[in-house]
Coordinates of C-alpha atoms in Angstrom, one line a residue:
X338 CA 42.1 124.5 7.9
X339 CA 38.7 125.0 9.6
X340 CA 36.1 123.6 7.4
X341 CA 34.1 126.8 6.3
X342 CA 37.4 128.0 4.9
X343 CA 37.8 124.8 2.5
X344 CA 34.0 125.7 1.7
X345 CA 35.4 128.9 0.6
X346 CA 37.6 128.1 -2.1
X347 CA 36.1 125.5 -3.3
X348 CA 32.6 127.5 -3.7
X349 CA 35.5 130.0 -5.3
X350 CA 36.1 127.5 -7.8
X351 CA 33.2 127.2 -8.9
X352 CA 31.9 130.1 -9.6
X353 CA 35.2 131.1 -11.5
X354 CA 35.2 128.1 -13.8
X355 CA 31.4 128.9 -14.8
X356 CA 31.7 133.3 -14.7
X357 CA 30.7 134.3 -18.3
X358 CA 30.0 130.8 -19.1
X359 CA 26.9 130.5 -17.5
X360 CA 23.6 132.4 -16.2
X361 CA 22.9 133.1 -13.4
X362 CA 19.2 130.2 -12.7
X363 CA 15.8 131.6 -11.9
X364 CA 13.5 130.2 -8.7
X365 CA 13.4 126.8 -9.2
X366 CA 15.3 125.8 -11.8
X367 CA 19.0 124.6 -12.2
X368 CA 21.8 125.6 -14.0
X369 CA 23.8 123.3 -16.1
X370 CA 26.9 123.4 -13.1
X371 CA 24.9 123.0 -10.4
X372 CA 23.3 119.6 -12.2
X373 CA 27.3 119.0 -13.2
X374 CA 28.6 118.8 -9.5
X375 CA 25.2 116.5 -8.8
X376 CA 22.4 119.4 -7.2
X377 CA 18.7 118.2 -6.8
X378 CA 15.8 120.5 -6.4
X379 CA 12.9 119.3 -3.7
X380 CA 10.2 121.7 -5.1
X381 CA 9.7 122.4 -8.9
X382 CA 8.2 125.4 -7.9
X383 CA 4.0 124.2 -8.9
X384 CA 3.8 121.2 -6.7
X385 CA 4.2 119.8 -3.6
X386 CA 6.2 116.3 -5.4
X387 CA 7.9 114.5 -2.6
X388 CA 7.2 116.3 -0.1
X389 CA 3.8 116.0 2.3
X390 CA 2.8 116.3 6.3
X391 CA 4.8 115.8 9.9
X392 CA 4.1 112.1 10.6
X393 CA 1.0 112.1 8.4
X394 CA 0.5 110.7 4.7
X395 CA -0.8 114.4 3.1
X396 CA -0.1 117.7 2.8
X397 CA -1.7 120.3 5.0
X398 CA -4.0 122.9 3.8
X399 CA -1.8 125.6 6.1
X400 CA 1.0 124.7 3.0
X401 CA 0.3 126.3 -0.3
X402 CA 2.3 127.0 -3.2
X403 CA 1.4 131.0 -4.8
X404 CA 3.9 132.9 -7.1
X405 CA 6.3 129.6 -7.9
X406 CA 6.8 130.0 -3.7
X407 CA 5.8 127.5 -0.6
X408 CA 3.9 129.4 0.8
X409 CA 1.9 128.7 4.7
X410 CA -0.3 130.7 5.3
X411 CA -0.5 132.3 8.7
X412 CA -3.2 131.4 11.8
X413 CA -2.9 134.0 14.2
X414 CA -3.4 130.5 16.3
X415 CA 1.0 129.3 16.7
X416 CA 2.8 126.1 16.1
X417 CA 1.0 124.7 14.4
X418 CA -2.4 126.0 14.5
X419 CA -4.6 126.0 12.0
X420 CA -7.5 123.8 11.7
X421 CA -5.2 121.5 8.9
X422 CA -1.8 123.0 9.9
X423 CA 1.4 121.4 11.1
X424 CA 4.8 120.9 9.7
X425 CA 6.2 120.3 5.8
X426 CA 8.6 117.3 5.2
X427 CA 10.6 116.3 2.4
X428 CA 9.8 112.9 3.1
X429 CA 14.1 111.8 1.8
X430 CA 16.2 111.6 4.5
X431 CA 19.7 113.0 4.6
X432 CA 23.1 112.8 6.3
X433 CA 25.6 114.9 4.9
X434 CA 24.8 117.6 2.0
X435 CA 24.6 120.8 1.5
X436 CA 21.5 122.4 1.0
X437 CA 20.3 125.7 -0.1
X438 CA 16.7 127.7 -0.3
X439 CA 14.9 131.2 -0.2
X440 CA 13.6 133.3 1.7
X441 CA 11.8 135.9 3.0
X442 CA 8.9 136.6 7.1
X443 CA 6.2 138.7 6.4
X444 CA 5.9 141.1 9.7
X445 CA 5.7 139.6 12.2
X446 CA 6.5 136.2 11.2
X447 CA 8.8 133.1 12.7
X448 CA 8.7 129.7 11.2
X449 CA 12.7 128.2 10.4
X450 CA 14.2 124.5 9.0
X451 CA 15.1 121.2 10.9
X452 CA 17.3 118.7 9.6
X453 CA 17.8 115.5 10.9
X454 CA 14.6 115.7 11.9
X455 CA 12.9 112.4 13.4
X456 CA 8.9 111.4 13.0
X457 CA 8.1 110.8 16.7
X458 CA 4.2 110.3 17.1
X459 CA 2.4 112.8 19.0
X460 CA 5.3 115.5 19.5
X461 CA 6.9 118.1 17.7
X462 CA 9.7 117.8 15.2
X463 CA 11.9 120.4 17.0
X464 CA 12.0 117.4 19.9
X465 CA 14.4 115.8 17.2
X466 CA 16.3 118.2 15.0
X467 CA 18.5 121.8 14.8
X468 CA 17.0 124.3 13.6
X469 CA 17.8 126.9 11.2
X470 CA 15.9 129.9 12.8
X471 CA 14.1 131.9 9.9
X472 CA 12.5 135.2 11.7
X473 CA 11.4 138.8 11.6
X474 CA 13.8 140.4 13.8
X475 CA 12.4 144.0 13.9
X476 CA 9.2 142.8 14.8
X477 CA 9.4 139.0 16.5
X478 CA 9.2 138.4 20.3
X479 CA 11.0 135.6 20.1
X480 CA 14.3 137.8 18.8
X481 CA 14.6 139.1 21.8
X482 CA 14.4 135.8 24.2
X483 CA 17.1 133.2 24.7
X484 CA 20.4 134.5 24.8
X485 CA 22.7 137.1 22.7
X486 CA 20.3 136.4 20.3
X487 CA 20.5 132.7 19.8
X488 CA 16.3 133.5 18.5
X489 CA 17.2 135.0 15.9
X490 CA 17.2 135.1 11.6
X491 CA 20.0 131.6 10.8
X492 CA 20.8 131.0 14.9
X493 CA 21.5 127.7 15.8
X494 CA 17.9 127.9 17.3
X495 CA 17.8 128.5 21.4
X496 CA 21.9 128.1 20.8
X497 CA 24.1 129.7 18.9
X498 CA 23.5 132.8 17.8
X499 CA 23.6 133.8 13.9
X500 CA 26.8 136.1 13.8
X501 CA 26.9 138.4 11.9
X502 CA 23.8 138.9 11.6
X503 CA 22.9 139.9 8.3
X504 CA 18.7 138.9 7.3
X505 CA 17.1 141.1 5.5
X506 CA 13.4 143.4 6.8
X507 CA 10.4 140.8 6.2
X508 CA 9.2 141.6 2.3
X509 CA 12.5 140.7 1.6
X510 CA 14.3 137.7 0.0
X511 CA 17.2 136.3 2.1
X512 CA 19.3 133.9 0.9
X513 CA 19.6 130.8 2.8
X514 CA 22.0 128.1 3.4
X515 CA 22.6 124.4 5.6
X516 CA 26.3 122.6 5.1
X517 CA 26.3 118.9 7.4
X518 CA 29.2 116.5 6.4
X519 CA 30.2 114.2 9.4
X520 CA 29.0 115.9 11.7
X521 CA 30.3 119.8 11.3
X522 CA 27.4 121.6 10.3
X523 CA 27.4 125.1 8.6
X524 CA 24.6 127.6 9.1
X525 CA 24.6 130.5 6.5
X526 CA 22.7 133.2 6.0
X527 CA 22.7 136.0 3.1
X528 CA 25.9 134.7 1.7
X529 CA 27.8 134.9 5.0
X530 CA 29.2 131.5 7.0
X531 CA 27.2 133.2 10.1
X532 CA 27.3 129.0 12.4
X533 CA 29.5 127.0 12.9
X534 CA 28.8 124.3 15.8
X535 CA 30.1 120.0 16.0
X536 CA 27.4 117.8 15.7
X537 CA 27.5 114.8 18.9
X538 CA 30.7 116.3 20.9
X539 CA 31.1 117.6 24.4
X540 CA 30.3 120.7 22.6
X541 CA 27.0 119.9 21.6
X542 CA 26.1 118.6 24.9
X543 CA 27.0 121.0 26.4
X544 CA 24.9 123.2 23.7
X545 CA 22.4 121.0 24.6
X546 CA 23.0 120.9 28.1
X547 CA 22.6 125.3 28.1
X548 CA 19.6 125.0 25.4
X549 CA 15.3 124.8 26.3
X550 CA 16.3 120.8 25.4
X551 CA 18.5 120.1 28.4
X552 CA 17.4 117.0 30.6
X553 CA 16.0 118.3 33.8
X554 CA 13.9 120.9 30.9
X555 CA 12.9 117.8 28.3
X556 CA 14.1 114.4 28.6
X557 CA 13.3 112.5 25.4
X558 CA 14.0 115.8 23.8
X559 CA 17.9 115.0 25.4
X560 CA 18.0 111.9 24.8
X561 CA 17.3 112.8 20.9
X562 CA 18.9 115.5 20.6
X563 CA 21.6 114.1 21.5
X564 CA 22.0 111.6 19.3
X565 CA 20.0 113.6 16.1
X566 CA 20.2 111.7 13.4
X567 CA 19.6 108.2 15.4
X568 CA 21.2 105.3 14.1
X569 CA 22.1 106.1 10.0
X570 CA 22.6 109.9 11.5
X571 CA 20.3 110.9 8.8
X572 CA 17.0 112.6 8.7
X573 CA 14.3 114.6 7.4
X574 CA 14.4 118.7 5.8
X575 CA 11.4 120.4 7.1
X576 CA 9.6 123.1 7.3
X577 CA 8.4 124.9 10.8
X578 CA 4.1 125.6 10.6
X579 CA 4.2 128.3 13.5
X580 CA 0.6 130.5 12.7
X581 CA 3.6 132.8 10.2
X582 CA 2.7 134.0 7.1
X583 CA 6.3 132.5 5.5
X584 CA 7.4 132.2 1.7
X585 CA 9.9 129.3 0.4
X586 CA 11.3 129.2 -3.1
X587 CA 14.5 127.5 -4.9
X588 CA 15.4 125.0 -2.7
X589 CA 18.2 122.8 -3.2
X590 CA 20.3 120.3 -2.5
X591 CA 23.5 118.6 -3.4
X592 CA 23.9 114.7 -1.5
X593 CA 26.9 114.1 -0.1
X594 CA 27.2 110.9 1.6

């Protein structure tokens, strides 16, 4: 039985158990059932507690908290182009997990969520981490690049397109989730599984060989990604500063280790 089907059965069981007994949680809160099931908030809605910049100990000033959201404020200068910009990471490594969050983008905006990331001095976060793409598919040019839509929202960036592609327009909230367990990874977008793949396998190597991270194009990235998570098979959760306005909220994780 596919892992996605097993997860669907588990989620249905939880929903049936809680139906009628508990109201949905508001942003940046956990229901009693979520707490019982082991979920933890990574963002309290008010502070950057637990977060810091990639390869630094403070939070870049391009990131702010606005209306209960973590916001990257667009600089219009591309990746980490702001005077005090850069990617954001949660300062704890995870290996097996379910990560859930909500996001919305401004018109033409681009960002991403990284996982199993390592900190490599002088290099961007994506040199070592798979990326769940966050994008305005209609108005950002990256949506038309790559192959078969593999740079559109919820895709494994530059490798696997999200299918079905069910993102909402800019300005509207999307619900996302990443499940990573013993090398099997599933991306969800708006309650639908849209990507499934398997790390540290011949399939993973073949995808890297056919991506912008291939050994002949970027050997350092290729080696790090081929063995992403390092010896521990764990890494950081990261949010990307791509120079555009993007909002994140309701970021929560269930540690499956």
